[in-house]
CSV table of C-alpha atoms and ligand atoms in Angstrom, one decimal:
chain,number,residue,atom,x,y,z
A,512,UNK,CA,78.7,103.5,87.5
A,513,UNK,CA,80.2,100.4,85.8
A,514,UNK,CA,81.0,97.2,87.7
A,515,UNK,CA,82.4,95.4,84.6
A,516,UNK,CA,86.1,94.7,84.3
A,517,UNK,CA,87.8,96.2,81.2
A,518,UNK,CA,88.9,93.9,78.5
A,519,UNK,CA,92.5,94.0,79.7
A,520,UNK,CA,91.4,93.3,83.3
A,521,UNK,CA,89.3,90.3,82.1
A,522,UNK,CA,92.2,89.0,80.0
A,523,UNK,CA,94.6,89.3,83.0
A,524,UNK,CA,92.1,87.5,85.2
A,525,UNK,CA,91.6,84.6,82.7
A,526,UNK,CA,95.3,84.2,82.3
A,527,UNK,CA,96.2,84.3,86.1
A,528,UNK,CA,93.2,82.1,87.0
A,529,UNK,CA,94.3,79.3,84.7
A,530,UNK,CA,97.9,79.7,85.9
A,531,UNK,CA,96.8,79.5,89.5
A,532,UNK,CA,94.6,76.5,89.0
A,533,UNK,CA,97.1,74.6,86.8
A,534,UNK,CA,100.5,75.6,88.2
A,535,UNK,CA,100.2,77.2,91.6
A,536,UNK,CA,97.4,75.1,93.4
A,537,UNK,CA,98.8,71.6,92.8
A,538,UNK,CA,101.9,72.0,95.0
A,539,UNK,CA,100.3,74.2,97.7
A,540,UNK,CA,99.8,71.5,100.4
A,541,UNK,CA,103.4,70.2,99.9
A,542,UNK,CA,104.9,73.6,100.0
A,543,UNK,CA,103.0,74.3,103.2
A,544,UNK,CA,104.6,71.2,104.7
A,545,UNK,CA,108.1,71.5,103.2
A,546,UNK,CA,108.3,75.4,103.5
A,547,UNK,CA,109.8,75.4,100.0
A,548,UNK,CA,109.8,78.9,98.5
A,549,UNK,CA,107.8,78.9,95.2
A,550,UNK,CA,110.8,80.1,93.1
A,551,UNK,CA,109.8,78.1,90.0
A,552,UNK,CA,106.3,79.7,90.0
A,553,UNK,CA,107.9,83.1,90.2
A,554,UNK,CA,110.2,82.3,87.2
A,555,UNK,CA,107.0,81.6,85.2
A,556,UNK,CA,105.3,84.8,86.6
A,557,UNK,CA,108.3,86.8,85.4
A,558,UNK,CA,108.0,85.3,81.9
A,559,UNK,CA,104.3,86.2,81.9
A,560,UNK,CA,105.2,89.8,82.7
A,561,UNK,CA,103.5,89.8,86.1
A,562,UNK,CA,106.4,90.9,88.3
A,563,UNK,CA,106.2,94.5,87.3
A,564,UNK,CA,102.5,94.5,86.5
A,565,UNK,CA,101.4,98.0,87.7
A,566,UNK,CA,104.7,99.8,86.9
A,567,UNK,CA,105.6,101.7,83.8
A,568,UNK,CA,106.9,99.9,80.8
A,569,UNK,CA,109.9,102.3,80.9
A,570,UNK,CA,111.2,100.3,83.9
A,571,UNK,CA,110.3,96.9,82.5
A,572,UNK,CA,106.8,96.9,84.0
A,573,UNK,CA,103.5,96.1,82.2
A,574,UNK,CA,101.8,99.5,82.8
A,575,UNK,CA,98.6,97.8,84.2
A,576,UNK,CA,96.4,99.3,86.9
A,577,UNK,CA,95.8,98.6,90.6
A,578,UNK,CA,92.6,96.6,89.9
A,579,UNK,CA,94.7,94.2,87.8
A,580,UNK,CA,97.2,93.9,90.6
A,581,UNK,CA,94.3,93.1,93.0
A,582,UNK,CA,93.0,90.5,90.6
A,583,UNK,CA,96.4,88.8,90.3
A,584,UNK,CA,97.0,88.8,94.1
A,585,UNK,CA,93.5,87.4,94.7
A,586,UNK,CA,93.9,84.6,92.2
A,587,UNK,CA,97.4,83.6,93.4
A,588,UNK,CA,96.2,83.6,97.0
A,589,UNK,CA,93.1,81.5,96.2
A,590,UNK,CA,95.5,78.8,95.0
A,591,UNK,CA,98.4,79.4,97.5
A,592,UNK,CA,98.5,82.3,100.0
A,593,UNK,CA,102.2,81.9,100.4
A,594,UNK,CA,102.6,82.7,96.7
A,595,UNK,CA,100.0,85.5,97.1
A,596,UNK,CA,101.8,87.3,99.9
A,597,UNK,CA,105.2,86.9,98.1
A,598,UNK,CA,103.7,88.6,95.1
A,599,UNK,CA,101.8,91.3,97.0
A,600,UNK,CA,104.8,92.3,99.1
A,601,UNK,CA,107.1,92.2,96.0
A,602,UNK,CA,104.9,94.8,94.2
A,603,UNK,CA,103.3,96.9,96.9
A,604,UNK,CA,106.1,97.0,99.5
A,605,UNK,CA,109.2,96.4,97.3
A,606,UNK,CA,108.4,98.1,94.0
A,607,UNK,CA,105.9,100.8,95.0
A,608,UNK,CA,108.1,103.0,97.3
A,609,UNK,CA,110.9,103.1,94.7
A,610,UNK,CA,108.3,103.9,92.0
A,611,UNK,CA,106.7,106.6,94.1
A,612,UNK,CA,109.7,108.2,95.7
A,613,UNK,CA,112.8,107.2,93.7
A,614,UNK,CA,114.8,109.3,91.3
A,615,UNK,CA,114.9,108.4,87.7
A,616,UNK,CA,118.3,106.8,88.3
A,617,UNK,CA,117.1,104.8,91.3
A,618,UNK,CA,114.1,103.6,89.3
A,619,UNK,CA,116.3,102.3,86.5
A,620,UNK,CA,118.8,100.7,88.9
A,621,UNK,CA,116.4,99.3,91.5
A,622,UNK,CA,112.8,99.1,90.1
A,623,UNK,CA,113.8,97.5,86.8
A,624,UNK,CA,115.2,94.3,88.3
A,625,UNK,CA,112.0,94.1,90.4
A,626,UNK,CA,109.9,94.4,87.3
A,627,UNK,CA,111.9,91.8,85.4
A,628,UNK,CA,111.9,89.4,88.4
A,629,UNK,CA,115.7,89.5,88.7
A,630,UNK,CA,115.2,90.6,92.3
A,631,UNK,CA,112.3,90.2,94.6
A,632,UNK,CA,110.9,93.3,96.2
A,633,UNK,CA,110.9,93.8,100.0
A,634,UNK,CA,110.5,96.6,102.6
A,635,UNK,CA,112.1,96.8,106.0
A,636,UNK,CA,110.0,98.8,108.5
A,637,UNK,CA,109.2,96.6,111.5
A,638,UNK,CA,111.7,96.3,114.4
A,639,UNK,CA,111.7,94.3,117.6
A,640,UNK,CA,110.5,97.4,119.5
A,641,UNK,CA,108.7,99.2,116.6
A,642,UNK,CA,105.6,97.4,115.2
A,643,UNK,CA,102.3,99.2,115.3
A,644,UNK,CA,104.2,102.1,116.6
A,645,UNK,CA,106.5,102.3,113.6
A,646,UNK,CA,107.7,105.7,114.7
A,647,UNK,CA,109.6,103.9,117.5
A,648,UNK,CA,112.2,102.9,115.0
A,649,UNK,CA,115.7,102.5,116.6
A,650,UNK,CA,117.8,101.6,113.5
A,651,UNK,CA,120.2,104.5,112.8
A,652,UNK,CA,121.8,105.8,109.6
A,653,UNK,CA,124.6,108.1,110.4
A,654,UNK,CA,126.2,110.3,107.8
A,655,UNK,CA,129.9,109.6,107.4
A,656,UNK,CA,131.5,111.5,104.4
A,657,UNK,CA,129.6,110.4,101.3
A,658,UNK,CA,128.0,107.4,103.0
A,659,UNK,CA,125.3,106.4,105.4
A,660,UNK,CA,126.4,103.9,108.1
A,661,UNK,CA,123.4,101.8,109.2
A,662,UNK,CA,123.1,99.9,112.5
A,663,UNK,CA,120.1,98.1,113.9
A,664,UNK,CA,117.7,95.2,113.2
A,665,UNK,CA,114.4,94.5,111.4
A,666,UNK,CA,112.0,91.7,112.1
A,667,UNK,CA,109.4,89.8,110.0
A,668,UNK,CA,110.6,91.2,106.7
A,669,UNK,CA,108.9,89.4,103.7
A,670,UNK,CA,111.1,88.3,100.7
A,671,UNK,CA,114.4,89.7,101.9
A,672,UNK,CA,116.3,86.4,101.3
A,673,UNK,CA,115.4,86.7,97.6
A,674,UNK,CA,115.9,90.5,97.2
A,675,UNK,CA,119.0,92.0,95.8
A,676,UNK,CA,118.2,95.3,97.6
A,677,UNK,CA,115.5,96.7,99.8
A,678,UNK,CA,114.4,100.0,101.4
A,679,UNK,CA,114.8,100.1,105.2
A,680,UNK,CA,113.7,102.9,107.5
A,681,UNK,CA,116.3,104.4,109.8
A,682,UNK,CA,116.8,107.5,112.0
A,683,UNK,CA,118.9,110.0,110.1
A,684,UNK,CA,118.8,112.8,112.6
A,685,UNK,CA,116.8,114.8,115.2
A,686,UNK,CA,114.4,117.5,114.3
A,687,UNK,CA,113.7,119.6,117.5
A,688,UNK,CA,113.7,116.5,119.7
A,689,UNK,CA,111.7,114.5,117.1
A,690,UNK,CA,113.3,111.5,115.4
A,691,UNK,CA,114.0,112.2,111.8
A,692,UNK,CA,113.2,108.9,109.9
A,693,UNK,CA,114.3,108.3,106.3
A,694,UNK,CA,114.1,105.4,103.9
A,695,UNK,CA,117.4,104.1,102.5
A,696,UNK,CA,118.0,101.5,99.8
A,697,UNK,CA,120.4,98.8,101.0
A,698,UNK,CA,121.9,96.1,98.7
A,699,UNK,CA,121.4,92.8,100.5
A,700,UNK,CA,125.0,91.7,99.7
A,701,UNK,CA,126.4,94.8,101.5
A,702,UNK,CA,129.1,94.1,104.1
A,703,UNK,CA,127.6,93.8,107.6
A,704,UNK,CA,124.1,93.0,106.3
A,705,UNK,CA,122.7,89.7,107.4
A,706,UNK,CA,119.4,88.1,106.4
A,707,UNK,CA,118.2,85.4,108.8
A,708,UNK,CA,115.4,83.0,107.7
A,709,UNK,CA,114.7,81.0,110.9
A,710,UNK,CA,111.1,81.8,111.9
A,711,UNK,CA,108.7,78.9,112.6
A,712,UNK,CA,105.4,80.3,111.5
A,713,UNK,CA,101.7,79.4,112.0
A,714,UNK,CA,101.0,79.7,108.3
A,715,UNK,CA,102.1,81.1,105.0
A,716,UNK,CA,104.9,78.6,105.4
A,717,UNK,CA,106.3,78.8,101.8
A,718,UNK,CA,106.7,82.5,102.1
A,719,UNK,CA,110.0,84.0,103.1
A,720,UNK,CA,109.9,85.9,106.4
A,721,UNK,CA,113.2,87.2,107.7
A,722,UNK,CA,115.1,89.0,110.3
A,723,UNK,CA,117.7,91.6,109.2
A,724,UNK,CA,120.8,92.6,111.1
A,725,UNK,CA,122.6,95.8,110.1
A,726,UNK,CA,126.1,96.0,111.6
A,727,UNK,CA,127.9,99.1,110.3
A,728,UNK,CA,126.4,98.7,106.8
A,729,UNK,CA,127.8,101.4,104.6
A,730,UNK,CA,125.8,102.7,101.6
A,731,UNK,CA,126.4,105.8,99.5
A,732,UNK,CA,124.2,108.8,100.4
A,733,UNK,CA,122.7,108.7,96.9
A,734,UNK,CA,120.8,105.6,98.2
A,735,UNK,CA,118.5,107.9,100.2
A,736,UNK,CA,114.9,107.3,98.9
A,737,UNK,CA,113.2,110.6,98.4
A,738,UNK,CA,113.9,113.4,100.8
A,739,UNK,CA,115.7,113.0,104.0
A,740,UNK,CA,113.3,112.9,107.0
A,741,UNK,CA,110.4,111.9,104.8
A,742,UNK,CA,110.6,108.2,105.7
A,743,UNK,CA,107.6,108.2,108.1
A,744,UNK,CA,105.2,109.8,105.4
A,745,UNK,CA,106.6,107.5,102.8
A,746,UNK,CA,105.8,104.3,104.7
A,747,UNK,CA,102.3,105.5,105.5
A,748,UNK,CA,101.7,106.0,101.7
A,749,UNK,CA,103.3,102.7,100.9
A,750,UNK,CA,101.2,100.9,103.5
A,751,UNK,CA,98.0,102.4,102.0
A,752,UNK,CA,98.8,100.7,98.7
A,753,UNK,CA,99.9,97.5,100.5
A,754,UNK,CA,96.5,97.3,102.3
A,755,UNK,CA,94.8,96.8,98.9
A,756,UNK,CA,97.1,93.8,98.4
A,757,UNK,CA,96.3,92.3,101.8
A,758,UNK,CA,92.6,92.9,101.1
A,759,UNK,CA,92.9,91.1,97.8
A,760,UNK,CA,94.8,88.2,99.4
A,761,UNK,CA,92.0,87.9,102.0
A,762,UNK,CA,89.3,87.7,99.3
A,763,UNK,CA,91.4,85.0,97.5
A,764,UNK,CA,91.7,82.8,100.6
A,765,UNK,CA,88.0,83.3,101.5
A,766,UNK,CA,87.0,82.3,98.0
A,767,UNK,CA,89.1,79.2,98.2
A,768,UNK,CA,87.5,78.3,101.5
A,769,UNK,CA,84.0,78.9,100.2
A,770,UNK,CA,84.6,76.8,97.1
A,771,UNK,CA,85.8,73.9,99.1
A,772,UNK,CA,83.0,74.1,101.6
A,773,UNK,CA,80.3,74.4,98.9
A,774,UNK,CA,81.8,71.3,97.1
A,775,UNK,CA,82.1,69.3,100.2
A,776,UNK,CA,78.6,70.2,101.4
A,777,UNK,CA,77.2,68.6,98.2
A,778,UNK,CA,79.2,65.4,98.6
A,779,UNK,CA,79.0,64.6,102.3
A,780,UNK,CA,75.9,62.7,103.4
A,781,UNK,CA,74.6,62.5,107.0
A,782,UNK,CA,71.1,61.4,108.1
A,783,UNK,CA,70.5,60.3,104.5
A,784,UNK,CA,70.9,63.8,103.1
A,785,UNK,CA,73.8,65.9,101.8
A,786,UNK,CA,75.0,68.7,104.1
A,787,UNK,CA,73.8,71.2,101.5
A,788,UNK,CA,70.3,70.0,102.0
A,789,UNK,CA,70.3,71.2,105.6
A,790,UNK,CA,69.1,74.8,105.8
A,791,UNK,CA,71.7,75.7,108.4
A,792,UNK,CA,74.5,74.8,105.9
A,793,UNK,CA,72.8,76.7,103.1
A,794,UNK,CA,72.5,79.8,105.4
A,795,UNK,CA,76.2,79.5,106.3
A,796,UNK,CA,77.2,79.3,102.7
A,797,UNK,CA,74.9,82.2,101.8
A,798,UNK,CA,76.6,84.4,104.5
A,799,UNK,CA,80.0,83.3,103.3
A,800,UNK,CA,79.2,84.2,99.7
A,801,UNK,CA,77.8,87.6,100.7
A,802,UNK,CA,80.8,88.5,102.8
A,803,UNK,CA,83.2,87.6,99.9
A,804,UNK,CA,81.2,89.7,97.5
A,805,UNK,CA,81.3,92.7,99.8
A,806,UNK,CA,85.0,92.3,100.5
A,807,UNK,CA,85.8,92.0,96.8
A,808,UNK,CA,83.8,95.1,96.0
A,809,UNK,CA,85.6,97.1,98.7
A,810,UNK,CA,89.0,96.0,97.4
A,811,UNK,CA,88.1,96.9,93.8
A,812,UNK,CA,86.7,100.3,94.9
A,813,UNK,CA,89.9,101.2,96.9
A,814,UNK,CA,92.0,100.1,93.9
A,815,UNK,CA,89.8,102.1,91.5
A,816,UNK,CA,90.1,105.2,93.6
A,817,UNK,CA,93.9,104.8,93.6
A,818,UNK,CA,93.9,104.4,89.8
A,819,UNK,CA,91.8,107.6,89.5
A,820,UNK,CA,94.5,109.5,91.6
A,821,UNK,CA,91.9,110.1,94.3
A,822,UNK,CA,92.3,109.8,98.1
A,823,UNK,CA,92.0,106.1,99.0
A,824,UNK,CA,93.5,105.7,102.5
A,825,UNK,CA,90.1,105.2,104.2
A,826,UNK,CA,88.9,102.7,101.7
A,827,UNK,CA,92.2,100.9,101.7
A,828,UNK,CA,92.0,100.5,105.5
A,829,UNK,CA,88.4,99.5,105.3
A,830,UNK,CA,88.9,96.9,102.7
A,831,UNK,CA,91.9,95.4,104.5
A,832,UNK,CA,90.1,95.3,107.8
A,833,UNK,CA,86.9,93.9,106.5
A,834,UNK,CA,88.4,91.4,104.0
A,835,UNK,CA,90.9,90.0,106.6
A,836,UNK,CA,88.2,89.6,109.2
A,837,UNK,CA,85.8,87.9,106.9
A,838,UNK,CA,88.6,85.7,105.5
A,839,UNK,CA,89.1,84.3,109.1
A,840,UNK,CA,85.3,83.9,109.6
A,841,UNK,CA,84.8,82.1,106.2
A,842,UNK,CA,87.9,79.9,106.7
A,843,UNK,CA,86.6,79.0,110.2
A,844,UNK,CA,83.2,78.1,108.8
A,845,UNK,CA,84.7,76.1,106.0
A,846,UNK,CA,86.5,74.0,108.6
A,847,UNK,CA,83.3,73.6,110.5
A,848,UNK,CA,81.4,72.4,107.4
A,849,UNK,CA,84.1,69.8,106.8
A,850,UNK,CA,83.7,68.5,110.4
A,851,UNK,CA,86.7,66.2,111.4
A,852,UNK,CA,88.0,66.2,107.8
A,853,UNK,CA,88.4,69.9,108.0
A,854,UNK,CA,90.9,69.4,110.8
A,855,UNK,CA,93.1,67.3,108.4
A,856,UNK,CA,95.7,68.9,106.2
A,857,UNK,CA,94.7,67.1,103.0
A,858,UNK,CA,91.3,69.0,102.9
A,859,UNK,CA,93.2,72.3,102.8
A,860,UNK,CA,90.7,74.4,104.7
A,861,UNK,CA,92.8,74.3,107.9
A,862,UNK,CA,95.6,75.9,105.9
A,863,UNK,CA,93.3,78.7,104.8
A,864,UNK,CA,92.5,79.4,108.4
A,865,UNK,CA,96.2,79.5,109.4
A,866,UNK,CA,97.2,81.6,106.4
A,867,UNK,CA,94.3,84.1,106.8
A,868,UNK,CA,95.3,84.9,110.4
A,869,UNK,CA,98.3,86.9,109.3
A,870,UNK,CA,96.1,89.3,107.3
A,871,UNK,CA,94.6,90.6,110.6
A,872,UNK,CA,98.2,91.4,111.8
A,873,UNK,CA,100.5,92.4,108.9
A,874,UNK,CA,100.6,95.9,107.4
A,875,UNK,CA,98.7,97.3,110.4
A,876,UNK,CA,96.7,95.1,112.8
A,877,UNK,CA,92.9,95.2,112.8
A,878,UNK,CA,93.2,97.5,115.9
A,879,UNK,CA,95.4,99.9,113.9
A,880,UNK,CA,93.0,99.9,110.9
A,881,UNK,CA,90.2,100.9,113.3
A,882,UNK,CA,92.4,103.7,114.6
A,883,UNK,CA,93.2,104.9,111.0
A,884,UNK,CA,89.5,104.7,110.0
A,885,UNK,CA,88.4,106.5,113.1
A,886,UNK,CA,90.8,109.3,112.4
A,887,UNK,CA,89.7,109.5,108.7
A,888,UNK,CA,86.0,109.7,109.6
A,889,UNK,CA,86.7,112.7,111.9
A,890,UNK,CA,86.6,111.0,115.4
B,1221,LIG,C1,104.4,86.9,108.3
B,1221,LIG,C2,104.7,88.4,108.5
B,1221,LIG,C3,105.2,89.2,107.5
B,1221,LIG,C4,105.5,90.5,107.7
B,1221,LIG,N1,106.1,91.2,106.7
B,1221,LIG,C5,106.6,92.5,106.9
B,1221,LIG,C6,107.4,93.2,106.0
B,1221,LIG,O1,107.6,92.7,104.8
B,1221,LIG,N2,107.9,94.4,106.3
B,1221,LIG,C7,107.7,94.9,107.5
B,1221,LIG,O2,108.2,96.0,107.8
B,1221,LIG,N3,106.9,94.3,108.5
B,1221,LIG,C8,106.4,93.1,108.2
B,1221,LIG,N4,105.6,92.4,109.2
B,1221,LIG,C9,105.4,93.0,110.5
B,1221,LIG,C10,103.9,93.4,110.7
B,1221,LIG,O3,103.6,94.5,109.9
B,1221,LIG,C11,103.8,93.7,112.2
B,1221,LIG,O4,103.9,92.4,112.9
B,1221,LIG,C12,102.5,94.4,112.6
B,1221,LIG,O5,102.5,95.7,112.1
B,1221,LIG,C13,102.2,94.4,114.1
B,1221,LIG,O6,103.4,94.8,114.8
B,1221,LIG,P1,103.9,94.0,116.1
B,1221,LIG,O7,104.0,92.6,115.6
B,1221,LIG,O8,105.1,94.6,116.6
B,1221,LIG,O9,102.7,94.0,117.1
B,1221,LIG,P2,102.4,95.1,118.2
B,1221,LIG,O10,102.5,96.5,117.6
B,1221,LIG,O11,103.3,94.8,119.4
B,1221,LIG,O12,100.9,94.8,118.6
B,1221,LIG,C14,100.5,93.8,119.5
B,1221,LIG,C15,99.0,93.9,119.8
B,1221,LIG,O13,98.8,95.2,120.4
B,1221,LIG,C16,97.8,96.0,119.7
B,1221,LIG,N5,98.1,97.4,119.7
B,1221,LIG,C17,99.3,98.0,119.5
B,1221,LIG,N6,99.2,99.3,119.7
B,1221,LIG,C18,97.9,99.6,120.0
B,1221,LIG,C19,97.1,100.7,120.3
B,1221,LIG,N7,97.7,102.0,120.2
B,1221,LIG,N8,95.8,100.6,120.6
B,1221,LIG,C20,95.3,99.4,120.7
B,1221,LIG,N9,95.9,98.2,120.4
B,1221,LIG,C21,97.2,98.3,120.1
B,1221,LIG,C22,98.0,95.4,118.2
B,1221,LIG,O14,96.8,95.7,117.5
B,1221,LIG,C23,98.2,94.0,118.5
B,1221,LIG,O15,97.0,93.3,118.7
B,1221,LIG,C24,105.3,91.1,108.9
B,1221,LIG,C25,104.7,90.3,110.0
B,1221,LIG,C26,104.5,89.0,109.8
B,1221,LIG,C27,104.0,88.1,111.0
């Protein structure tokens, strides 16, 4: 048993921590207000070799492990969760399925630009009538000669405005009355493909969340990702990895909320004492610190299992569920410790609360995580 990070992981943490504090954090309040996508930050992350962090050097990646990916996602999210979700989706929803299921040719063509930062990574699964029940997909991909012709729509897709291509799920046939779902790589500049960026969100305002419309979009059959009919299994595997990213984001937001609350509790005086001198505040902060520690351990354990090539679905679900729920609790408590100031944007803690809420919804809601865990513990 060894809880120490390796030298490489420590080095990555030091580098990304400094970058997050010096470059990402300063503009976070403004970006939340203006909804400006953090493009400049990602240009710098590309130069630092972060955009393909866990992917092979053969495709332009850095060949690092999942724990390193979790560390980078946590640190970016601590500074700005919009930057954190953009990064997490880029790697775990955009790059990972191509890395896992793509042919050599597809990896060179589609994973390399993701690793170099030339394209953002995205993944189109959710539809207006297919959310938790992703098998309810209605988008179709009909074979016509050497092409697939796609029709349908996708909702809430992260990063698509900045992606040159993305994998989308679609019905490619019927297997004994059961929908056959496949994943197909679609270039975003294909004719008939429209990306709409019009949502008014509660939080994560500087992240890019889009609606996709596919109107007779024609792509060659060679754009099929993996085997035809394997799309359902592929997105389950993809989401397992994605949940480690969401867990890491949650730890980052919770850590930021805790840091703010601890600092404020030492500055603010009422009844002649600082808030941190009241035992009730100390107990609140102790609980917050304990929950963050537990959540981080769970995220790192799930990431470690994945890196060992061992089953990690249960741990990924558990870390996503636990970390997202404690992130909401910790952010809520941080607002409470700030009193009226906590309700004001300049103190940042209200943003943490708004940003954290998505983590209980995206990549499988808390209810879905409990269903997954129940199944995996043999219920
Ligand atoms: C900001 C943002 C970014 C996103 N990014 C992406 C992305 O990049 N790619 C992508 O494909 N999707 C993305 N999503 C979609 C996200 O994964 C879905 O919103 C999520 O899976 C829930 O689906 P839904 O919104 O349709 O809710 P629904 O499935 O309609 O659920 C509504 C409520 O019902 C509950 N519920 C549903 N079924 C059951 C059940 N069987 N038992 C008990 N309770 C149930 C849910 O837990 C939830 O509380 C994003 C969403 C948001 C908001």
